[in-house]
Amino acid sequence: MTTIADRVREARLAAGLSQTALAGSAFSPSYISLIEAGHREPTDAALAVLAGRLGTTLEYLRHGEDGPNEARTRLEIDYARLDMSQGDAPAALRRLQSLDLDVITPALRVVALTAMARAHESVGELEEAVAILEPLLADARERGNHLEAASLATALVGSYMDAGDLHRSVEVGERVLAELEQAELAGVDEHLRLASTVLWSYVERGDLLYATHRAAELIRLAESLGTPRGRGSVYWNAALVAEQRRDYELAQRYTERALALLAEGGEPDRDLPRLRLNYAWLLLRSEPAEPREALEQIERAAPDLALLGSELDLARLDVERSRAHLLLGDLNAADAFVNAALERLGEPPRLETAVAQLSLGDVRHAQGDADGATRAYQWAADMLGMMSASRQSAAAWRDLGDRFVRQGDTAAAAQAFDRALREAGFRPSVPLSSWETWSLT
C-alpha cells in the first residue's frame, strides 16, 4: 500500500523535479521534505497545488488508484475491453466516450484514449483513431517516455496500415524504433512488438525481400536480448512473412517456435490461442495436409478464444474446423461448422465472410451439389468485389480462381486470377475491351 508521501515522491521524481522546484514560491523545500518523509499531512488545497505542478490529480495524490474517479474509470475501461473481446466495439466506444478524462491522472488518460482509438479502429473509423494516437505519441516522445511511445506507435502503425497509408505507417514506426535504439532499448518487448508490426507494413507494401531480411535480423536480436513473449512476437510475425512467400514449411517452423515461447508466459490472453489457430491454418495447407493435428490445435485454442476472443476469432476457428473435417471426409461436421461461422459473421461485407463462402462452396462441391458450390463461390466473388485491395484479398481471389478451374469455368477462373494480380499490384500491360472487364473495377 502506497501513502501520500510515496505518491508525492514518485510523482516528483517522474516529473524530474527537485524538492526546491516542486516547492516553488508556494511552499518551502523543507515542507516538501516533511511530506515525503510522512511527517506532514498536506491539506487538499496544498495537494491541489502540488498536483498541478506534478501533472496529476489531487485525488490520485490523496487516494492513489483507489480514488473514486480513478477506480471508476479503470472499471469502465475493463468493461470496454470486455465489449471489444466479445466483438461489440460500438458498445466499447460509447462506454469510453462517456468518461470524464479531466478528473483522472495523465497516465490513466493515455490508457483510456488508447482503448478508445482501438474501438474507433474496430468500427472502421480509422481517421478518428489516428486523430487520437498522433498527439498521444507526440506527447510521449516529447516527454522522453520511450516505452509508452513504442506502445502508441505500434497502435498507430496498425491504424495507418489498415487505412492503406503504408508510407506513413513505415515512417512512424521507423522513427520511434530509431529513438528506442538510441536510448539503448533495442530488444525490449515494446521494441520487438513495434518492429514486428512495422515488418508487416513492409509486407503489405510488397517489400517481401526486405521484410524477409528484416525478419531474420529481428530473430537474431530477439534471441540475444528478448523475453519469451518478445521473441514469440518476432517469430510469429516472421512466420507471417514466410506465409506470404508461400514458404509454409518455414512458416510452420517459426510458428512452432512462437508457440513454445508464448506458452511460457502463463497468463491467459488472446495471443496464444490465435497463434494456435494460425498453426492449424498452416497444417491444413502443408503438403501433405495434416487435418488431425490441425483439429488438435483448434480444440486447444477453442476454450481460450471462447473466453477472450472476438466473434471474428470464433468465426475463423469454425472455418478452419470445417476445412479439417472436410479433409477427413466428415461432410456433416464440415457443413455445420462453416454455417456456424457464417452466422457469426452476419451481414456486413468483410473478407472473413468471403473466405467462409469459399469454404461453404468446397463443402457443397464435396456433397455433389454443383449449383450450391457455384452460388457460394459467386457470393464470395461479390463479397470480395466490395473489399479494399490488399494482399489478403488478392490471396482470396487466387483461391477463388482455383475453385473455378476445378469446376471447369475457365472464363471465371481467368477473371478471378486477373483480379488477384491487380490487387497484388500487377496492372494489365495491354488495354482490355469493356466486355473483358467483369468485376475488375
Coordinates of C-alpha atoms in Angstrom, one line a residue:
M1 CA 0.0 0.0 0.0
T2 CA 1.4 3.3 -1.0
T3 CA 1.0 6.5 1.0
I4 CA 0.6 10.2 0.2
A5 CA 4.3 10.5 0.9
D6 CA 5.2 7.8 -1.5
R7 CA 2.9 9.1 -4.3
V8 CA 4.3 12.7 -4.0
R9 CA 7.9 11.5 -4.1
E10 CA 7.3 9.1 -7.0
A11 CA 5.4 11.8 -9.0
R12 CA 8.1 14.4 -8.3
L13 CA 10.9 12.0 -9.5
A14 CA 8.8 11.0 -12.5
A15 CA 8.4 14.7 -13.4
G16 CA 12.2 15.3 -12.9
L17 CA 11.7 17.9 -10.2
S18 CA 13.8 18.6 -7.1
Q19 CA 12.1 19.3 -3.8
T20 CA 13.0 23.0 -4.2
A21 CA 11.5 23.1 -7.7
L22 CA 8.3 21.5 -6.6
A23 CA 8.0 23.8 -3.6
G24 CA 8.3 26.9 -5.8
S25 CA 7.1 30.1 -4.2
A26 CA 4.1 28.4 -2.5
F27 CA 6.0 26.2 -0.1
S28 CA 9.4 25.7 1.5
P29 CA 11.6 22.8 0.4
S30 CA 11.6 21.6 4.0
Y31 CA 7.8 21.3 3.8
I32 CA 8.0 19.1 0.8
S33 CA 10.7 17.1 2.5
L34 CA 8.4 16.6 5.5
I35 CA 5.5 15.5 3.3
E36 CA 7.7 12.9 1.5
A37 CA 9.0 11.7 4.9
G38 CA 5.4 11.2 6.1
H39 CA 5.7 13.7 8.8
R40 CA 3.2 16.2 7.4
E41 CA -0.4 15.5 6.1
P42 CA -1.0 18.1 3.4
T43 CA -4.4 19.8 3.1
D44 CA -6.4 19.3 0.0
A45 CA -5.5 22.9 -1.0
A46 CA -1.8 22.1 -0.8
L47 CA -2.3 18.8 -2.7
A48 CA -4.2 20.6 -5.4
V49 CA -1.2 23.0 -6.0
L50 CA 1.3 20.0 -5.9
A51 CA -0.9 18.0 -8.3
G52 CA -0.9 20.8 -10.8
R53 CA 2.9 21.0 -10.7
L54 CA 3.3 17.3 -10.9
G55 CA 0.9 16.8 -13.8
T56 CA -1.5 14.6 -11.8
T57 CA -4.7 15.0 -9.8
L58 CA -5.5 15.8 -6.2
E59 CA -7.5 12.6 -5.9
Y60 CA -4.6 10.5 -7.1
L61 CA -2.1 12.1 -4.6
R62 CA -4.7 11.6 -1.8
H63 CA -6.1 8.1 -2.6
G64 CA -3.8 6.6 -5.3
E65 CA -5.5 4.2 -7.7
D66 CA -8.2 3.6 -5.1
G67 CA -9.7 7.1 -5.6
P68 CA -13.3 7.0 -6.8
N69 CA -12.6 8.7 -10.2
E70 CA -9.6 6.5 -10.9
A71 CA -11.3 3.3 -9.8
R72 CA -14.5 4.1 -11.7
T73 CA -12.5 4.9 -14.9
R74 CA -10.4 1.7 -14.7
L75 CA -13.6 -0.3 -14.2
E76 CA -15.2 1.3 -17.3
I77 CA -12.0 0.6 -19.3
D78 CA -12.1 -3.0 -18.2
Y79 CA -15.8 -3.3 -19.3
A80 CA -14.9 -1.7 -22.6
R81 CA -12.2 -4.2 -23.2
L82 CA -14.7 -7.0 -22.4
D83 CA -17.1 -5.4 -25.0
M84 CA -14.2 -5.5 -27.5
S85 CA -13.3 -9.1 -26.8
Q86 CA -16.9 -10.0 -27.4
G87 CA -16.9 -8.3 -30.8
D88 CA -19.1 -5.3 -29.6
A89 CA -16.8 -2.4 -30.5
P90 CA -19.7 0.1 -30.8
A91 CA -20.6 -0.5 -27.1
A92 CA -17.0 -0.2 -26.1
L93 CA -16.7 3.1 -27.9
R94 CA -19.9 4.5 -26.3
R95 CA -18.6 3.5 -22.8
L96 CA -15.2 5.1 -23.4
Q97 CA -16.6 8.3 -24.8
S98 CA -18.8 8.8 -21.7
L99 CA -15.8 9.0 -19.5
D100 CA -14.7 12.3 -17.9
L101 CA -11.0 12.3 -18.7
D102 CA -10.3 15.6 -16.9
V103 CA -10.6 14.1 -13.4
I104 CA -8.1 11.3 -13.9
T105 CA -4.3 11.1 -14.0
P106 CA -2.5 11.7 -17.3
A107 CA -1.2 8.1 -17.3
L108 CA -4.8 6.7 -17.0
R109 CA -6.0 9.2 -19.6
V110 CA -3.5 7.7 -22.0
V111 CA -4.8 4.2 -21.3
A112 CA -8.4 5.3 -21.8
L113 CA -7.6 7.2 -25.1
T114 CA -5.6 4.3 -26.4
A115 CA -8.5 2.0 -25.8
M116 CA -10.8 4.5 -27.5
A117 CA -8.6 4.6 -30.5
R118 CA -8.7 0.8 -30.7
A119 CA -12.5 0.9 -30.5
H120 CA -12.7 3.5 -33.3
E121 CA -10.4 1.3 -35.4
S122 CA -12.6 -1.7 -34.8
V123 CA -15.7 0.1 -36.1
G124 CA -13.7 1.3 -39.2
E125 CA -13.2 4.9 -38.0
L126 CA -9.5 4.9 -38.8
E127 CA -9.3 8.7 -39.1
E128 CA -10.7 9.1 -35.6
A129 CA -8.2 6.5 -34.3
V130 CA -5.3 8.3 -35.9
A131 CA -6.5 11.7 -34.5
I132 CA -6.3 10.3 -31.0
L133 CA -3.0 8.4 -31.4
E134 CA -0.9 11.1 -33.2
P135 CA -1.0 13.7 -30.3
L136 CA -0.5 11.0 -27.7
L137 CA 2.6 9.7 -29.5
A138 CA 3.9 13.3 -29.9
D139 CA 3.5 13.9 -26.2
A140 CA 5.1 10.6 -25.2
R141 CA 8.1 11.4 -27.4
E142 CA 8.4 14.9 -26.1
R143 CA 8.4 13.6 -22.5
G144 CA 11.1 11.1 -23.5
N145 CA 8.9 8.2 -22.4
H146 CA 10.2 5.7 -25.0
L147 CA 8.3 2.6 -23.9
E148 CA 5.0 4.5 -23.9
A149 CA 5.9 5.9 -27.3
A150 CA 6.6 2.4 -28.6
S151 CA 3.2 1.1 -27.5
L152 CA 1.4 4.1 -29.0
A153 CA 3.5 3.8 -32.2
T154 CA 2.5 0.1 -32.5
A155 CA -1.2 1.1 -32.5
L156 CA -0.7 4.0 -34.8
V157 CA 1.3 1.9 -37.3
G158 CA -1.5 -0.6 -37.4
S159 CA -4.1 2.1 -38.0
Y160 CA -2.2 3.6 -40.9
M161 CA -1.6 0.2 -42.3
D162 CA -5.4 -0.6 -42.2
A163 CA -6.1 2.7 -43.8
G164 CA -3.7 1.8 -46.7
D165 CA -1.2 4.6 -45.9
L166 CA 1.8 2.3 -45.8
H167 CA 4.4 5.1 -46.3
R168 CA 3.2 6.9 -43.2
S169 CA 3.0 3.5 -41.3
V170 CA 6.6 2.7 -42.0
E171 CA 7.7 6.3 -41.4
V172 CA 6.1 6.5 -37.9
G173 CA 7.4 3.1 -36.9
E174 CA 11.0 3.5 -38.1
R175 CA 11.3 6.9 -36.4
V176 CA 10.2 5.5 -33.0
L177 CA 12.4 2.4 -33.5
A178 CA 15.4 4.6 -34.1
E179 CA 14.7 6.6 -30.9
L180 CA 14.4 3.3 -28.9
E181 CA 17.7 2.1 -30.2
Q182 CA 19.4 5.4 -29.4
A183 CA 18.0 5.0 -25.9
E184 CA 19.6 1.5 -25.8
L185 CA 16.2 -0.1 -25.5
A186 CA 16.6 -2.4 -28.5
G187 CA 15.4 -5.9 -27.7
V188 CA 12.8 -4.9 -25.0
D189 CA 9.3 -6.3 -25.6
E190 CA 7.9 -2.9 -26.8
H191 CA 10.7 -2.5 -29.3
L192 CA 10.3 -6.1 -30.7
R193 CA 6.5 -5.7 -30.9
L194 CA 6.8 -2.4 -32.8
A195 CA 9.5 -3.8 -35.1
S196 CA 7.3 -6.8 -35.8
T197 CA 4.4 -4.6 -36.7
V198 CA 6.5 -2.4 -39.0
L199 CA 7.7 -5.7 -40.6
W200 CA 4.1 -6.3 -41.6
S201 CA 3.9 -2.8 -43.1
Y202 CA 6.7 -3.8 -45.4
V203 CA 4.9 -7.0 -46.4
E204 CA 1.7 -5.0 -47.2
R205 CA 3.8 -2.6 -49.3
G206 CA 5.1 -5.5 -51.3
D207 CA 8.7 -5.3 -50.0
L208 CA 8.8 -9.1 -49.3
L209 CA 12.6 -9.4 -49.9
Y210 CA 13.4 -6.6 -47.4
A211 CA 10.8 -8.0 -44.9
T212 CA 12.4 -11.4 -45.1
H213 CA 15.8 -9.8 -44.4
R214 CA 14.4 -7.7 -41.6
A215 CA 12.7 -10.7 -40.0
A216 CA 16.0 -12.6 -39.9
E217 CA 17.6 -9.6 -38.2
L218 CA 14.8 -9.4 -35.6
I219 CA 15.1 -13.1 -34.8
R220 CA 18.8 -12.6 -34.1
L221 CA 18.1 -9.6 -31.9
A222 CA 15.2 -11.3 -30.1
E223 CA 17.2 -14.4 -29.4
S224 CA 20.1 -12.4 -27.8
L225 CA 18.0 -9.9 -25.8
G226 CA 14.3 -10.6 -25.8
T227 CA 12.0 -12.1 -23.2
P228 CA 10.0 -15.2 -24.2
R229 CA 7.0 -13.0 -25.1
G230 CA 9.0 -10.6 -27.2
R231 CA 10.8 -13.4 -29.0
G232 CA 7.4 -15.1 -29.6
S233 CA 6.0 -12.0 -31.2
V234 CA 9.0 -11.8 -33.6
Y235 CA 8.8 -15.5 -34.6
W236 CA 5.0 -15.1 -35.1
N237 CA 5.5 -12.2 -37.5
A238 CA 8.4 -13.9 -39.2
A239 CA 6.0 -16.8 -39.8
L240 CA 3.5 -14.5 -41.4
V241 CA 6.2 -13.2 -43.7
A242 CA 7.1 -16.8 -44.7
E243 CA 3.4 -17.5 -45.3
Q244 CA 3.2 -14.5 -47.7
R245 CA 6.1 -16.0 -49.6
R246 CA 4.2 -19.4 -49.7
D247 CA 7.1 -21.0 -47.7
Y248 CA 4.8 -22.9 -45.5
E249 CA 7.5 -25.2 -44.2
L250 CA 9.5 -22.3 -42.8
A251 CA 6.3 -20.6 -41.6
Q252 CA 5.4 -23.8 -39.7
R253 CA 8.8 -24.0 -38.0
Y254 CA 8.6 -20.3 -36.9
T255 CA 5.1 -20.8 -35.6
E256 CA 6.1 -23.8 -33.6
R257 CA 8.9 -21.8 -32.0
A258 CA 6.5 -18.9 -31.3
L259 CA 4.0 -21.3 -29.7
A260 CA 6.7 -22.7 -27.4
L261 CA 7.8 -19.2 -26.3
L262 CA 4.3 -17.7 -25.8
A263 CA 3.3 -20.8 -23.8
E264 CA 6.0 -19.8 -21.2
G265 CA 4.0 -16.7 -20.3
G266 CA 1.4 -18.5 -18.2
E267 CA -1.1 -15.6 -18.2
P268 CA -4.1 -16.1 -20.4
D269 CA -4.5 -13.7 -23.4
R270 CA -5.6 -13.9 -27.0
D271 CA -2.1 -14.3 -28.5
L272 CA -1.6 -17.9 -27.7
P273 CA -5.0 -19.3 -28.9
R274 CA -4.8 -17.1 -32.0
L275 CA -1.3 -18.4 -32.7
R276 CA -2.7 -22.0 -32.3
L277 CA -5.4 -21.2 -34.8
N278 CA -2.8 -19.8 -37.2
Y279 CA -0.8 -23.0 -36.8
A280 CA -3.9 -25.1 -37.6
W281 CA -4.2 -22.9 -40.8
L282 CA -0.7 -23.9 -41.8
L283 CA -1.2 -27.6 -41.0
L284 CA -4.2 -27.6 -43.3
R285 CA -2.2 -26.1 -46.2
S286 CA 1.0 -28.1 -45.8
E287 CA 2.0 -30.9 -48.2
P288 CA 0.5 -33.3 -47.2
A289 CA -2.2 -31.6 -45.2
E290 CA -2.4 -32.7 -41.5
P291 CA -6.1 -32.2 -40.6
R292 CA -6.0 -34.3 -37.4
E293 CA -3.1 -32.3 -36.0
A294 CA -4.9 -29.1 -37.1
L295 CA -8.0 -30.1 -35.2
E296 CA -5.9 -30.8 -32.1
Q297 CA -4.6 -27.2 -32.2
I298 CA -8.1 -25.9 -32.9
E299 CA -9.6 -27.7 -29.9
R300 CA -6.8 -26.4 -27.7
A301 CA -7.4 -22.8 -28.9
A302 CA -11.2 -23.0 -28.6
P303 CA -11.7 -22.6 -24.8
D304 CA -9.5 -19.6 -24.6
L305 CA -10.9 -17.9 -27.7
A306 CA -14.4 -18.5 -26.3
L307 CA -13.4 -16.6 -23.2
L308 CA -11.1 -14.0 -24.6
G309 CA -11.6 -13.8 -28.4
S310 CA -14.0 -11.8 -30.6
E311 CA -16.7 -13.1 -32.8
L312 CA -14.3 -12.8 -35.8
D313 CA -11.8 -15.1 -33.9
L314 CA -14.5 -17.7 -33.3
A315 CA -15.7 -17.5 -36.9
R316 CA -12.2 -18.1 -38.2
L317 CA -12.0 -21.0 -35.8
D318 CA -15.1 -22.6 -37.2
V319 CA -14.0 -22.1 -40.8
E320 CA -10.7 -23.9 -40.1
R321 CA -12.7 -26.6 -38.3
S322 CA -14.8 -27.0 -41.4
R323 CA -11.7 -27.4 -43.6
A324 CA -10.2 -30.0 -41.3
H325 CA -13.4 -32.1 -41.2
L326 CA -13.8 -31.7 -45.0
L327 CA -10.3 -33.2 -45.5
L328 CA -11.2 -36.0 -43.1
G329 CA -14.4 -36.8 -45.1
D330 CA -16.8 -35.8 -42.4
L331 CA -19.1 -33.6 -44.6
N332 CA -21.9 -33.2 -42.0
A333 CA -19.4 -31.6 -39.5
A334 CA -17.8 -29.5 -42.2
D335 CA -21.2 -28.2 -43.2
A336 CA -22.3 -27.4 -39.6
F337 CA -19.1 -25.6 -38.8
V338 CA -18.9 -23.4 -41.9
N339 CA -22.6 -22.4 -41.4
A340 CA -21.9 -21.6 -37.8
A341 CA -19.1 -19.3 -39.0
L342 CA -21.3 -17.5 -41.5
E343 CA -23.9 -17.0 -38.8
R344 CA -21.3 -15.4 -36.5
L345 CA -20.1 -13.1 -39.3
G346 CA -23.6 -11.8 -40.1
E347 CA -24.5 -9.5 -43.0
P348 CA -21.7 -6.8 -43.1
P349 CA -19.3 -7.3 -46.1
R350 CA -15.9 -8.4 -44.9
L351 CA -13.0 -10.5 -46.1
E352 CA -13.7 -13.2 -43.5
T353 CA -17.2 -13.7 -44.9
A354 CA -15.8 -14.2 -48.4
V355 CA -13.3 -16.8 -47.1
A356 CA -16.2 -18.6 -45.3
Q357 CA -18.2 -18.7 -48.5
L358 CA -15.2 -20.3 -50.2
S359 CA -15.3 -23.0 -47.6
L360 CA -19.0 -23.4 -48.0
G361 CA -18.5 -23.9 -51.7
D362 CA -15.9 -26.5 -51.0
V363 CA -18.4 -28.4 -48.8
R364 CA -21.1 -28.2 -51.4
H365 CA -18.7 -29.4 -54.1
A366 CA -17.8 -32.4 -51.9
Q367 CA -21.5 -33.1 -51.4
G368 CA -22.0 -33.2 -55.1
D369 CA -24.1 -30.0 -55.1
A370 CA -22.6 -28.2 -58.1
D371 CA -25.2 -25.5 -58.2
G372 CA -24.7 -24.8 -54.4
A373 CA -21.0 -24.6 -54.9
T374 CA -21.3 -22.2 -57.7
R375 CA -23.7 -20.0 -55.7
A376 CA -21.2 -19.9 -52.8
Y377 CA -18.3 -19.1 -55.0
Q378 CA -20.2 -16.3 -56.8
W379 CA -21.2 -14.9 -53.4
A380 CA -17.6 -14.9 -52.4
A381 CA -16.7 -13.1 -55.6
D382 CA -19.4 -10.5 -55.0
M383 CA -18.2 -10.0 -51.4
L384 CA -14.6 -9.7 -52.5
G385 CA -15.6 -7.1 -55.0
M386 CA -16.7 -4.8 -52.1
M387 CA -13.3 -5.1 -50.4
S388 CA -10.4 -2.8 -50.4
A389 CA -7.4 -4.2 -52.3
S390 CA -4.8 -5.9 -50.1
R391 CA -2.5 -8.9 -50.2
Q392 CA -5.2 -10.9 -48.2
S393 CA -7.9 -10.1 -50.8
A394 CA -5.5 -11.0 -53.6
A395 CA -4.9 -14.4 -52.0
A396 CA -8.7 -14.9 -51.7
W397 CA -9.2 -14.1 -55.4
R398 CA -6.4 -16.6 -56.2
D399 CA -8.1 -19.3 -54.2
L400 CA -11.4 -18.5 -55.9
G401 CA -9.7 -18.8 -59.3
D402 CA -8.6 -22.3 -58.3
R403 CA -12.2 -23.3 -57.5
F404 CA -13.4 -22.1 -60.8
V405 CA -10.7 -24.1 -62.6
R406 CA -11.9 -27.2 -60.7
Q407 CA -15.4 -26.5 -61.8
G408 CA -14.3 -26.2 -65.4
D409 CA -15.3 -22.5 -65.6
T410 CA -12.1 -21.2 -67.3
A411 CA -13.6 -17.8 -68.0
A412 CA -14.5 -17.1 -64.4
A413 CA -11.1 -18.5 -63.3
A414 CA -9.3 -16.2 -65.6
Q415 CA -11.2 -13.2 -64.3
A416 CA -10.5 -14.2 -60.7
F417 CA -6.8 -14.7 -61.4
D418 CA -6.7 -11.3 -63.1
R419 CA -8.3 -9.7 -60.1
A420 CA -5.8 -11.4 -57.8
L421 CA -2.9 -10.0 -59.8
R422 CA -4.4 -6.5 -59.8
E423 CA -4.9 -6.5 -56.1
A424 CA -1.4 -7.7 -55.6
G425 CA -0.2 -4.6 -57.6
F426 CA 0.2 -6.0 -61.1
R427 CA -1.7 -4.0 -63.7
P428 CA -2.5 -5.2 -67.2
S429 CA 0.1 -4.4 -69.8
V430 CA -2.4 -4.1 -72.7
P431 CA -5.9 -2.4 -72.7
L432 CA -8.9 -4.6 -72.2
S433 CA -12.2 -4.1 -74.0
S434 CA -15.2 -3.4 -71.9
W435 CA -16.6 -6.9 -72.2
E436 CA -13.4 -8.3 -70.7
T437 CA -13.5 -6.3 -67.5
W438 CA -16.1 -8.3 -65.5
S439 CA -15.8 -7.5 -61.8
L440 CA -12.4 -5.7 -62.3
T441 CA -13.5 -2.2 -61.2

